[in-house]
Short mmCIF file of C-alpha atoms in Angstrom, two decimals:
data_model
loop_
_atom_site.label_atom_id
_atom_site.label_comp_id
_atom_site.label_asym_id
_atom_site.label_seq_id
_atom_site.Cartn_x
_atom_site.Cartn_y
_atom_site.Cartn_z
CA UNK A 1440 22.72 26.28 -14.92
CA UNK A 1441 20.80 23.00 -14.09
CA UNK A 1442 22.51 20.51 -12.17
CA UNK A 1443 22.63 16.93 -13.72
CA UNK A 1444 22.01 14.31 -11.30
CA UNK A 1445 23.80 11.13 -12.61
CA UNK A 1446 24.06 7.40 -11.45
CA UNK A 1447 26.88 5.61 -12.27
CA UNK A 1448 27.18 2.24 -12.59
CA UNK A 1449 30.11 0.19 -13.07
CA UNK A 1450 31.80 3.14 -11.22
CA UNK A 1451 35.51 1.44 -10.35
CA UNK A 1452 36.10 0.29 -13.91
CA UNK A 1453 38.05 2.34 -16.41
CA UNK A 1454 35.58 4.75 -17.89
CA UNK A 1455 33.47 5.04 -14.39
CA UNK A 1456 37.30 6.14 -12.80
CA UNK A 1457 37.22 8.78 -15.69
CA UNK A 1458 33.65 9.71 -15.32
CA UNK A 1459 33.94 10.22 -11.61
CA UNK A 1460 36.97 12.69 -12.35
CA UNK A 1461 34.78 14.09 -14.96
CA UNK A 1462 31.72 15.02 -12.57
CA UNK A 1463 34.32 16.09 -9.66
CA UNK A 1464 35.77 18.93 -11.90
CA UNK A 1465 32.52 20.17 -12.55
CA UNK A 1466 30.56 20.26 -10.09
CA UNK A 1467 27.87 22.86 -10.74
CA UNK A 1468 27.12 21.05 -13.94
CA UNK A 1469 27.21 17.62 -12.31
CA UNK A 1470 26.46 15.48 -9.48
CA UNK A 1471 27.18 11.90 -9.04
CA UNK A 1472 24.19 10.87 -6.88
CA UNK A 1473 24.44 7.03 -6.74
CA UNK A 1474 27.26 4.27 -7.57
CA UNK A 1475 27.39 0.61 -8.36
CA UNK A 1476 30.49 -1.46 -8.89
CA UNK A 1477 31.48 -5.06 -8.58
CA UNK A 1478 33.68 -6.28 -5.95
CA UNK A 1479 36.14 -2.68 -5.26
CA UNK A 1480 34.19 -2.20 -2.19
CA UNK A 1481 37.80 0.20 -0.90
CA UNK A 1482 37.75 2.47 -4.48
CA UNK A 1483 33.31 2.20 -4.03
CA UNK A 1484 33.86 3.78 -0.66
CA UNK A 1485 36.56 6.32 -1.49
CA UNK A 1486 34.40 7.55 -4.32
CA UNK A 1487 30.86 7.58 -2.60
CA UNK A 1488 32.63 9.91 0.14
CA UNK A 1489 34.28 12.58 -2.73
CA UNK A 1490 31.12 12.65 -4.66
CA UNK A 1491 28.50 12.93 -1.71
CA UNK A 1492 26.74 10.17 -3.44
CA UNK A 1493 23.64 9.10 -1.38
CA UNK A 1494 23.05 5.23 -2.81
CA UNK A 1495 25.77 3.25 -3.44
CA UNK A 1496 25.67 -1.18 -4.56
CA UNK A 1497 28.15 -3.37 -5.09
CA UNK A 1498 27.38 -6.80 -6.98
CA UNK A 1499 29.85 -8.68 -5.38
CA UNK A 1500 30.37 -7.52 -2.23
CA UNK A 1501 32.35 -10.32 -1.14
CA UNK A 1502 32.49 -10.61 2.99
CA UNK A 1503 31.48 -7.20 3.26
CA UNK A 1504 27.97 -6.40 4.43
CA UNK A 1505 25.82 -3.30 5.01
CA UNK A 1506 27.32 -2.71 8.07
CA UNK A 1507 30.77 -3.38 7.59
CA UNK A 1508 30.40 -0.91 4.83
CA UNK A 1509 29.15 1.96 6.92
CA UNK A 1510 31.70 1.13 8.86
CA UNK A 1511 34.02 1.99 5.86
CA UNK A 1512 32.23 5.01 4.73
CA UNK A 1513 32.41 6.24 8.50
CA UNK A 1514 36.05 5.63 8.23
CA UNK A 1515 36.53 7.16 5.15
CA UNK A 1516 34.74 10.27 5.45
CA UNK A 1517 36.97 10.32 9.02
CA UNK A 1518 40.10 10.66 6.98
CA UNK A 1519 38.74 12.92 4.04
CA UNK A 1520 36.93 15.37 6.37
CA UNK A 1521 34.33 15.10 4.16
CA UNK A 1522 30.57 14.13 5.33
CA UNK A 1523 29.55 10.43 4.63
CA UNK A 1524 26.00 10.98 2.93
CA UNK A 1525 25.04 7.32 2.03
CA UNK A 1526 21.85 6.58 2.96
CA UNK A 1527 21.15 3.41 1.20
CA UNK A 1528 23.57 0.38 0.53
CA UNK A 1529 22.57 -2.36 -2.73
CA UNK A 1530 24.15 -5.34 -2.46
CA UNK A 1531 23.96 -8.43 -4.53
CA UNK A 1532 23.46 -9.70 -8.09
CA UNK A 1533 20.93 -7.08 -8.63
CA UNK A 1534 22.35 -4.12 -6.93
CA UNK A 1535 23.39 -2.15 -9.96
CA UNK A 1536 19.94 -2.81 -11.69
CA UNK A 1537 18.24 -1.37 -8.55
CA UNK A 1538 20.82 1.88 -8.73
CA UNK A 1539 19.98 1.99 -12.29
CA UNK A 1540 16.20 2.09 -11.67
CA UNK A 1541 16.52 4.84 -8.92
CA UNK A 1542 16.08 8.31 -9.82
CA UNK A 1543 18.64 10.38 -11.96
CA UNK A 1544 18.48 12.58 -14.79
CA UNK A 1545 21.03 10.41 -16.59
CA UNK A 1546 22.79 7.07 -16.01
CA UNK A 1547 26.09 5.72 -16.98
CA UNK A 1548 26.37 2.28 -17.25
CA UNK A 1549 29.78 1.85 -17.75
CA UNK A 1550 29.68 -2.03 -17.08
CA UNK A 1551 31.74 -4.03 -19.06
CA UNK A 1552 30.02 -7.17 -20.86
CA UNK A 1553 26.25 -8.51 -21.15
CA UNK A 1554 25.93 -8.49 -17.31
CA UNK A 1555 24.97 -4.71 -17.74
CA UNK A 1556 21.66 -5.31 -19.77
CA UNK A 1557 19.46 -5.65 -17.30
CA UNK A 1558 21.05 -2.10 -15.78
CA UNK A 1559 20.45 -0.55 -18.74
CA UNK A 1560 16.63 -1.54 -19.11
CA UNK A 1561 15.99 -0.45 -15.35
CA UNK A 1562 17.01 2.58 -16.03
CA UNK A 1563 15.36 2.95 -19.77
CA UNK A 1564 11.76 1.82 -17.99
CA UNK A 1565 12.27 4.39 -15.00
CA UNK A 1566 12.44 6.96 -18.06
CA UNK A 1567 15.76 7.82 -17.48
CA UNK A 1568 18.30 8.48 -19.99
CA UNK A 1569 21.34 5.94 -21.06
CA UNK A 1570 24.59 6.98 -21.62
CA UNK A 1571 25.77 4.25 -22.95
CA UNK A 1572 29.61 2.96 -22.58
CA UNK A 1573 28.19 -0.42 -21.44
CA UNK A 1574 27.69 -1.89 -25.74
CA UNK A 1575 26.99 -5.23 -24.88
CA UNK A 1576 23.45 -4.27 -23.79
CA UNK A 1577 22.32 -2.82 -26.99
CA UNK A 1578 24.53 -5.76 -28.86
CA UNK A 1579 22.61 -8.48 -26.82
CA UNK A 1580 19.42 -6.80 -25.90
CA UNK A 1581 18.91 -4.91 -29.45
CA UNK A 1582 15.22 -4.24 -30.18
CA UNK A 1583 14.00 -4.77 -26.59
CA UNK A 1584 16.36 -1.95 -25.58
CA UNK A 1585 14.85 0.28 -28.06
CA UNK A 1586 11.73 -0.47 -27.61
CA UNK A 1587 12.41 0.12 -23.83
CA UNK A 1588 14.09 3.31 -24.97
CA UNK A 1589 10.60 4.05 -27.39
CA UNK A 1590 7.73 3.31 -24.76
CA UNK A 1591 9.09 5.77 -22.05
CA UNK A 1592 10.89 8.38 -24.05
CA UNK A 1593 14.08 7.74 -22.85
CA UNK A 1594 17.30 8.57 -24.98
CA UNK A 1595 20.25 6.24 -25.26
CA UNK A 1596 23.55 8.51 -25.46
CA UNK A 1597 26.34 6.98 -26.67
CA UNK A 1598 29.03 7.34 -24.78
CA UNK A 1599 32.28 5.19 -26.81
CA UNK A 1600 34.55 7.57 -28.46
CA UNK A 1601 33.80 6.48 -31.80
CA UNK A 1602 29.53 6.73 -31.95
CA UNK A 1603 29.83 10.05 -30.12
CA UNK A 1604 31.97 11.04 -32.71
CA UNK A 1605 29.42 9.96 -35.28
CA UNK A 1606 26.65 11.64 -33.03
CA UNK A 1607 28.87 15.37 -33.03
CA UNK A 1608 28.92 14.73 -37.13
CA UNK A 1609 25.85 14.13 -37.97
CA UNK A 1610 24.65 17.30 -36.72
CA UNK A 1611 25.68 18.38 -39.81
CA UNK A 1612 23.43 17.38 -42.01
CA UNK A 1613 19.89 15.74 -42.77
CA UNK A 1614 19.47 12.01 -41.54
CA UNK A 1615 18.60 11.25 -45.74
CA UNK A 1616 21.99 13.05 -47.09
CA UNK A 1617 24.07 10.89 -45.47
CA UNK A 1618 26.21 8.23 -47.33
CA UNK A 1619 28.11 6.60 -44.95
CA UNK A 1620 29.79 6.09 -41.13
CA UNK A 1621 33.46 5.59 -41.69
CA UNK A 1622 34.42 3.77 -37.78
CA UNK A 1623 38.36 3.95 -37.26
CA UNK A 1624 40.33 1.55 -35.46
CA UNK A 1625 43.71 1.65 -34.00
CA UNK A 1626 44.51 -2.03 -35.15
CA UNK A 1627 45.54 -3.21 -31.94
CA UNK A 1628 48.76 -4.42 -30.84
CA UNK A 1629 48.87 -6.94 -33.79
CA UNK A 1630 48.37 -4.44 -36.39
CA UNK A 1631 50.34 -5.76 -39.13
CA UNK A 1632 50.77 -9.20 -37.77
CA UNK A 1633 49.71 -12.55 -40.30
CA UNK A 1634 46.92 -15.19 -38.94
CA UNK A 1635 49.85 -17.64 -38.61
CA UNK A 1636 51.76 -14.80 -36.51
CA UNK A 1637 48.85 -14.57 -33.99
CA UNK A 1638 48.48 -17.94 -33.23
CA UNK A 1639 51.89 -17.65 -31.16
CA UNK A 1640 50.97 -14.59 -29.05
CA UNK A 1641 50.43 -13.99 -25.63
CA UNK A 1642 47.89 -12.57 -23.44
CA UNK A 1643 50.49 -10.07 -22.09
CA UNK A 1644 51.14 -9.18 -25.34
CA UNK A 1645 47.14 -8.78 -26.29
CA UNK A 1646 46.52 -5.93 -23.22
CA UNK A 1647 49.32 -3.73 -24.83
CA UNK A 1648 47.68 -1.22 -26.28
CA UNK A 1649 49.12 1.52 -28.59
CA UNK A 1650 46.58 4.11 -27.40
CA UNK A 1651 44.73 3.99 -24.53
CA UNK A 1652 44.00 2.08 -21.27
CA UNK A 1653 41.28 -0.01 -21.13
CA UNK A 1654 40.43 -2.94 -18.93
CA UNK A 1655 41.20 -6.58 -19.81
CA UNK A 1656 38.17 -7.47 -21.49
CA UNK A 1657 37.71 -4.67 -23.57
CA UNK A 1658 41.38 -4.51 -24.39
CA UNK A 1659 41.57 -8.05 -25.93
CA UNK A 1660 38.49 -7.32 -27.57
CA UNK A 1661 40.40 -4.39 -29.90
CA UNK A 1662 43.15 -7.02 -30.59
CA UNK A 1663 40.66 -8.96 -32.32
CA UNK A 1664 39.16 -6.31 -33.93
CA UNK A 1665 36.00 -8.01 -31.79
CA UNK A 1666 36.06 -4.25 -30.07
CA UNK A 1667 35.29 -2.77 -33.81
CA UNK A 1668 32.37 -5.42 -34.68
CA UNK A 1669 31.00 -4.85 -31.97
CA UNK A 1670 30.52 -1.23 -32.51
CA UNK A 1671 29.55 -1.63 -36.05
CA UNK A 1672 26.61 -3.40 -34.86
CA UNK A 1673 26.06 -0.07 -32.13
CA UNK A 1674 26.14 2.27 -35.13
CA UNK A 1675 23.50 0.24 -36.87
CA UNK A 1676 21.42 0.01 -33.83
CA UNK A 1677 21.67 3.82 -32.73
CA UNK A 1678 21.81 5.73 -35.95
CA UNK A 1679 19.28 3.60 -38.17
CA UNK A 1680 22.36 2.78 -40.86
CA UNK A 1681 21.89 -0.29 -42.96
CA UNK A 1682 25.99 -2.53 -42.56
CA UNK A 1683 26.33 -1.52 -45.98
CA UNK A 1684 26.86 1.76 -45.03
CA UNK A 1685 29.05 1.17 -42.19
CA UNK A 1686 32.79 0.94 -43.18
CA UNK A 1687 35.83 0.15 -40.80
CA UNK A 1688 39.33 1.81 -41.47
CA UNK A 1689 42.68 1.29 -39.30
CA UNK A 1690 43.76 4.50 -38.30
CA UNK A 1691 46.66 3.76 -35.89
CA UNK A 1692 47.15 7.03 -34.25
CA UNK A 1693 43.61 7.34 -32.87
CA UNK A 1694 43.41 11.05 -33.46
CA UNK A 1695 40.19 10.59 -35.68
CA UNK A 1696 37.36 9.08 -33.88
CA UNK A 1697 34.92 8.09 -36.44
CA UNK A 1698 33.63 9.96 -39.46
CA UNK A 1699 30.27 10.65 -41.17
CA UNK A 1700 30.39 10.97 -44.92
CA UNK A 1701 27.65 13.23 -46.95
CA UNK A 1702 26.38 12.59 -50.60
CA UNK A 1703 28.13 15.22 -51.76
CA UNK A 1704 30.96 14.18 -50.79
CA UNK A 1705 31.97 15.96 -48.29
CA UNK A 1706 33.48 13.77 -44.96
CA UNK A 1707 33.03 15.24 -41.50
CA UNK A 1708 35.51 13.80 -39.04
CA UNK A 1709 35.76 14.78 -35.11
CA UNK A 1710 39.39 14.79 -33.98
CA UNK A 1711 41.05 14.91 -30.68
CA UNK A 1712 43.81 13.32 -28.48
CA UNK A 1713 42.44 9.62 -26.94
CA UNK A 1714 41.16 10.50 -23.63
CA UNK A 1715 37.56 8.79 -22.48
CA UNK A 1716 36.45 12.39 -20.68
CA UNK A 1717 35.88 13.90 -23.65
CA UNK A 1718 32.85 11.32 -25.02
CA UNK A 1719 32.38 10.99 -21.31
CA UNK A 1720 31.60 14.92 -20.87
CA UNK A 1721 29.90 15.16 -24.19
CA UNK A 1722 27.25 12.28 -23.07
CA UNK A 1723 26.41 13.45 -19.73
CA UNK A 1724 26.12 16.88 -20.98
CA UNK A 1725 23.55 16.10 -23.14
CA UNK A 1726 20.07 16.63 -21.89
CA UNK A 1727 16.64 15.33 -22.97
CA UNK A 1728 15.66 17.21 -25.90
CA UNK A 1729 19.30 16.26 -27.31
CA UNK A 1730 20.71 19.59 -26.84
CA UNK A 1731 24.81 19.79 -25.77
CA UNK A 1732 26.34 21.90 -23.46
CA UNK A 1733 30.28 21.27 -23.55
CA UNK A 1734 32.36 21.21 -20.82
CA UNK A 1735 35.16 24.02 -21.17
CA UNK A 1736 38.85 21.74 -20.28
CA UNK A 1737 37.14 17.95 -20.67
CA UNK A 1738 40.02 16.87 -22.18
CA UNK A 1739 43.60 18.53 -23.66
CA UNK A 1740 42.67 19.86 -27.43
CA UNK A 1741 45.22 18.75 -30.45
CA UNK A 1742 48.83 20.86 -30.34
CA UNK A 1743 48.49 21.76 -34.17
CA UNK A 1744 51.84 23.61 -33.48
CA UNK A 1745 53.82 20.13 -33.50
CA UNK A 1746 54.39 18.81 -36.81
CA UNK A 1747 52.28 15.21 -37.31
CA UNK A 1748 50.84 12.23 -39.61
CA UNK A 1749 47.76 10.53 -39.88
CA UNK A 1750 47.40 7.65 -41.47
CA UNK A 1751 44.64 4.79 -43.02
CA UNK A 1752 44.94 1.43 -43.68
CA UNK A 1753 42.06 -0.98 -44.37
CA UNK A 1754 41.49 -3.67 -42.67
CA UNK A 1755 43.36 -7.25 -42.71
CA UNK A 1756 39.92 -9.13 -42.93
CA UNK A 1757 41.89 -12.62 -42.89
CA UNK A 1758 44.25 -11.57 -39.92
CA UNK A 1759 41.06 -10.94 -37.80
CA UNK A 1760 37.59 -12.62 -39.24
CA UNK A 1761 35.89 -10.90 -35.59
CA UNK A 1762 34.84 -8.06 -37.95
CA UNK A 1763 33.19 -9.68 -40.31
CA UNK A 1764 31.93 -11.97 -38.19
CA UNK A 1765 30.19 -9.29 -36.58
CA UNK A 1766 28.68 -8.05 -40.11
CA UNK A 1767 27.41 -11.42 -40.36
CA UNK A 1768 25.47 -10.96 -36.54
CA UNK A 1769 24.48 -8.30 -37.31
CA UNK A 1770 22.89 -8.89 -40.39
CA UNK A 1771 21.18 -12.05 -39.48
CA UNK A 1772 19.43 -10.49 -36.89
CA UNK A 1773 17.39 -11.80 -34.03
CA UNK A 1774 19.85 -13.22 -31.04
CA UNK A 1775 22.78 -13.24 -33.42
CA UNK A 1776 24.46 -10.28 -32.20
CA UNK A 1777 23.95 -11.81 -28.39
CA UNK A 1778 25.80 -15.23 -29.65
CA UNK A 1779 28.35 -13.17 -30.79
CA UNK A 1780 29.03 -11.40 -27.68
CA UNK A 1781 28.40 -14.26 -25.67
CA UNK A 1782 30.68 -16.41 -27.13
CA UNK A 1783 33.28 -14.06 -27.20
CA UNK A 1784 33.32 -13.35 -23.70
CA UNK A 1785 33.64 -16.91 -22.65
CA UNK A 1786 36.45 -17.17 -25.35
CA UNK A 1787 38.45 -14.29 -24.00
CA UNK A 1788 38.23 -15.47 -20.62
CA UNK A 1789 39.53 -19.03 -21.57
CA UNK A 1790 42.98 -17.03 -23.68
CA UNK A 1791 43.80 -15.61 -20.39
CA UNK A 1792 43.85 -18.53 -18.95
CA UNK A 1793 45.92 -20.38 -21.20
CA UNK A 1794 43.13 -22.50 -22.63
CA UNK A 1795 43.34 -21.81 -26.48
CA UNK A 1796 45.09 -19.42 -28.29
CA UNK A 1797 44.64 -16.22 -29.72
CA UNK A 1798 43.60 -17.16 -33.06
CA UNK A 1799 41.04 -19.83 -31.73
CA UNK A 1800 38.43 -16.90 -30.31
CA UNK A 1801 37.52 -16.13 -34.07
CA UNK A 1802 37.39 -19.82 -34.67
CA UNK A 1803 35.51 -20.29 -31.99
CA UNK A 1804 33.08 -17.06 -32.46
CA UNK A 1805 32.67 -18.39 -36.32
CA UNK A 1806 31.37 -22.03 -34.82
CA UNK A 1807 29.25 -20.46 -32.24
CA UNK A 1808 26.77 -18.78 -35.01
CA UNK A 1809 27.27 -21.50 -37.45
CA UNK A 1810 25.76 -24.23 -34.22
CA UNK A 1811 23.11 -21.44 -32.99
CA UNK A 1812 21.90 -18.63 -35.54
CA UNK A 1813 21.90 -21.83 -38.53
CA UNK A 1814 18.68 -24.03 -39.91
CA UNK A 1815 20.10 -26.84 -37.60
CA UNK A 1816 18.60 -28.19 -34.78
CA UNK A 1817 20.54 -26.72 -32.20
CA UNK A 1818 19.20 -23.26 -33.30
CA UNK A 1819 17.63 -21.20 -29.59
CA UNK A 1820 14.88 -19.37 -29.71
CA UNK A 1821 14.85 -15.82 -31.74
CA UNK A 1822 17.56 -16.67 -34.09
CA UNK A 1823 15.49 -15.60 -37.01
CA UNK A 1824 14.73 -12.09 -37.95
CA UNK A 1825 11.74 -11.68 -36.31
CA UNK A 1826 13.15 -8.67 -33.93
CA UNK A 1827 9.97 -7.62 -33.06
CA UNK A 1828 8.93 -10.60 -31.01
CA UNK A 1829 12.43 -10.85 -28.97
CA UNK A 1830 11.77 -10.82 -25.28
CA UNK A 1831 14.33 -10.01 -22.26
CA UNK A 1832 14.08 -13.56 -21.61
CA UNK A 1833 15.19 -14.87 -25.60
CA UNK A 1834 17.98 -12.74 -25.63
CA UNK A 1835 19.22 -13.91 -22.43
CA UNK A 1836 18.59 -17.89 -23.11
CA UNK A 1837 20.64 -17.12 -26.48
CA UNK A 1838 23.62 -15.68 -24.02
CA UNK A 1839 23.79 -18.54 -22.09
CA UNK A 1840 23.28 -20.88 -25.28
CA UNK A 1841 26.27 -19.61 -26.30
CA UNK A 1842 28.70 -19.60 -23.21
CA UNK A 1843 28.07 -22.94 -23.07
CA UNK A 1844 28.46 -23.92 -26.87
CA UNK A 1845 31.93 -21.81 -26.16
CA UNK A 1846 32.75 -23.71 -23.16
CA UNK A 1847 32.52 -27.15 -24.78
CA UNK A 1848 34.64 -25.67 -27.42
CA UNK A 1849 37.34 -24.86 -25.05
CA UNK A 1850 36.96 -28.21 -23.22
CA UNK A 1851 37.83 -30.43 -25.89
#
């Protein structure tokens, strides 16, 4: 068996933690050859030294230069036994895009937020393949990533639970006999909760999840259901499905991870207990030609021994306008879906800080693409529907168009 070299960027996060544990329990199938993170230069080190890794960057490095870094490695590999095999230290702004653009049969870029697009192109114009936990770049980047993805080859893997659950189903069946995707959500912490409820909550009370651990960002983002839009607008993007196809349902127990519905009526649905190494696995074990080999123990199966209940609700659309929001991104096209992400970034930020209130990053989300995807003058560049001529440049100038709408928003 071929071993997989794999970079991984956005290695200290949540799902780069999981993916490291991943690649350390198998390592004849995998081998973690270079990492990027942010600022944990301590976990960077510990994890270049257990994985043998020969590149490492960090983007913000802080006081901590190339040497002082060997100088960690050295001291690391000291106390593991193990050998330190860095050769090459990235650091700065563009450290993970230069890890990304290195050579690898695969690259995780499990970055959280638009700052992983350009990672993701790097590593899409080497040739290399994407698995893809980092959303925001195909949100924001959209037709130049696949068309990145088109002119080399390259294959974007999804790597969120719920599009690699759509990716296992639809091996079932012709691309033309499918109805629908049926995406699942937990509904948060506020499941259940009215729009006047939600204005009084916290952001302690927004990063307690009912199912799994995720960082702050992402975290908030499912209590706003902005997690969901999101990757509505990643199932239109990576399976070719029109929105009108794409339903959401609130499925609280998170057993079901998304589900692909035939004509004839038949739905396919892949289940297991919410644990990241199973997508994670599933992604890096698939090679170029899209062929799967699955890892025997990823993750714990179901106990179908215990009785249990599943359940569906739909979704409170008024509660949380984030998902329909996102239809309406989505739709519209052009640097929509960036605006979308943009904003809510900035807007998430400013709720954990005390700034506005929960309620407010719809609100603010909703003004964002009425000021800058509209017929009015303040309209940037791409916001029509004419995909084909975005550029890496118009997607980013809609970005930073909207942080700043957002942050006049919050400054009032």
């Amino acid at each position: 068996m071929n071993v997989r070299h794999i970079s991984l960027i956005g290695s200290t996060g949540s799902v780069g933690t999981q993916a490291v544990d991943v690649a350390l329990a198998e390592p004849d199938r995998f081998a973690v050859t270079s990492l990027a993170a942010g600022s944990n230069i301590g976990l960077l080190v510990e994890q270049a030294v257990r994985l043998g890794a020969r590149r490492i960057g960090a983007a913000a490095p802080g006081d901590a230069d190339a040497a002082e870094i060997r100088r960690l490695l050295d001291a690391e590999a000291a106390r593991t036994g193990l050998p330190n095999r860095v050769e090459d230290i990235e650091l700065g702004p563009a450290a993970s895009e230069r890890i990304a653009a290195g050579d690898a049969d695969v690259v995780l870029n499990a970055v959280t937020g638009a700052i992983g697009l350009r990672s993701t192109l790097a590593a899409l114009e080497a040739g290399t393949d994407v698995a893809l936990a980092n959303k925001e770049s195909l949100i924001v980047g959209g037709p130049v990533v696949l068309a990145a993805a088109a002119r080399t080859g390259a294959r974007l893997i999804p790597v969120d639970s719920e599009h690699s659950a759509i990716a296992q189903a639809l091996r079932a069946g012709r691309a033309d006999e499918v109805r629908r995707l049926v995406i699942t959500a937990s509904g948060g912490p506020f499941r259940g909760m009215s729009r006047a409820e939600l204005d009084s909550v916290t952001p302690a009370q927004a990063l307690v999840h009912p199912t799994w651990n995720m960082g702050t960002v992402i975290t908030t983002n499912s209590a706003t259901l902005v997690n969901k839009g999101l990757e509505v607008i990643e199932a239109h993007l990576l399976f070719d499905i029109d929105y009108d196809r794409i339903d959401v349902v609130v499925h609280p127990q998170s057993q079901i991870h998304s589900m692909v519905e035939y004509v004839d009526g038949s739905t396919l649905a892949q289940v297991s207990p919410p644990d990241m190494r199973l997508p994670i696995a599933y992604a890096l074990g698939t090679d170029r030609s899209g062929a799967t080999r699955r890892v025997p123990g990823a993750a714990a199966p179901n106990d179908w021994t215990s009785p249990t209940t599943w359940t569906f609700e739909p979704v409170d659309r008024e509660a949380f306008p984030a998902l329909d929001l996102a239809y309406r991104a989505g739709r519209h096209g052009g640097t929509a879906p960036a605006v979308y992400n943009a904003a809510n970034e900035v807007l998430v930020d400013a709720f954990h800080a005390g700034r506005i209130t929960f309620g407010q990053i719809g609100d603010g989300i909703a003004a964002a693409l009425d000021s800058l995807t509209g017929d009015g003058a303040q309209s940037v560049p791409g916001a029509d529907r004419a995909e084909s001529e975005l550029t890496l440049e118009t997607v980013l100038a809609a970005d930073a168009a909207a942080r700043a709408h957002a942050r006049e928003l919050v400054d009032r």
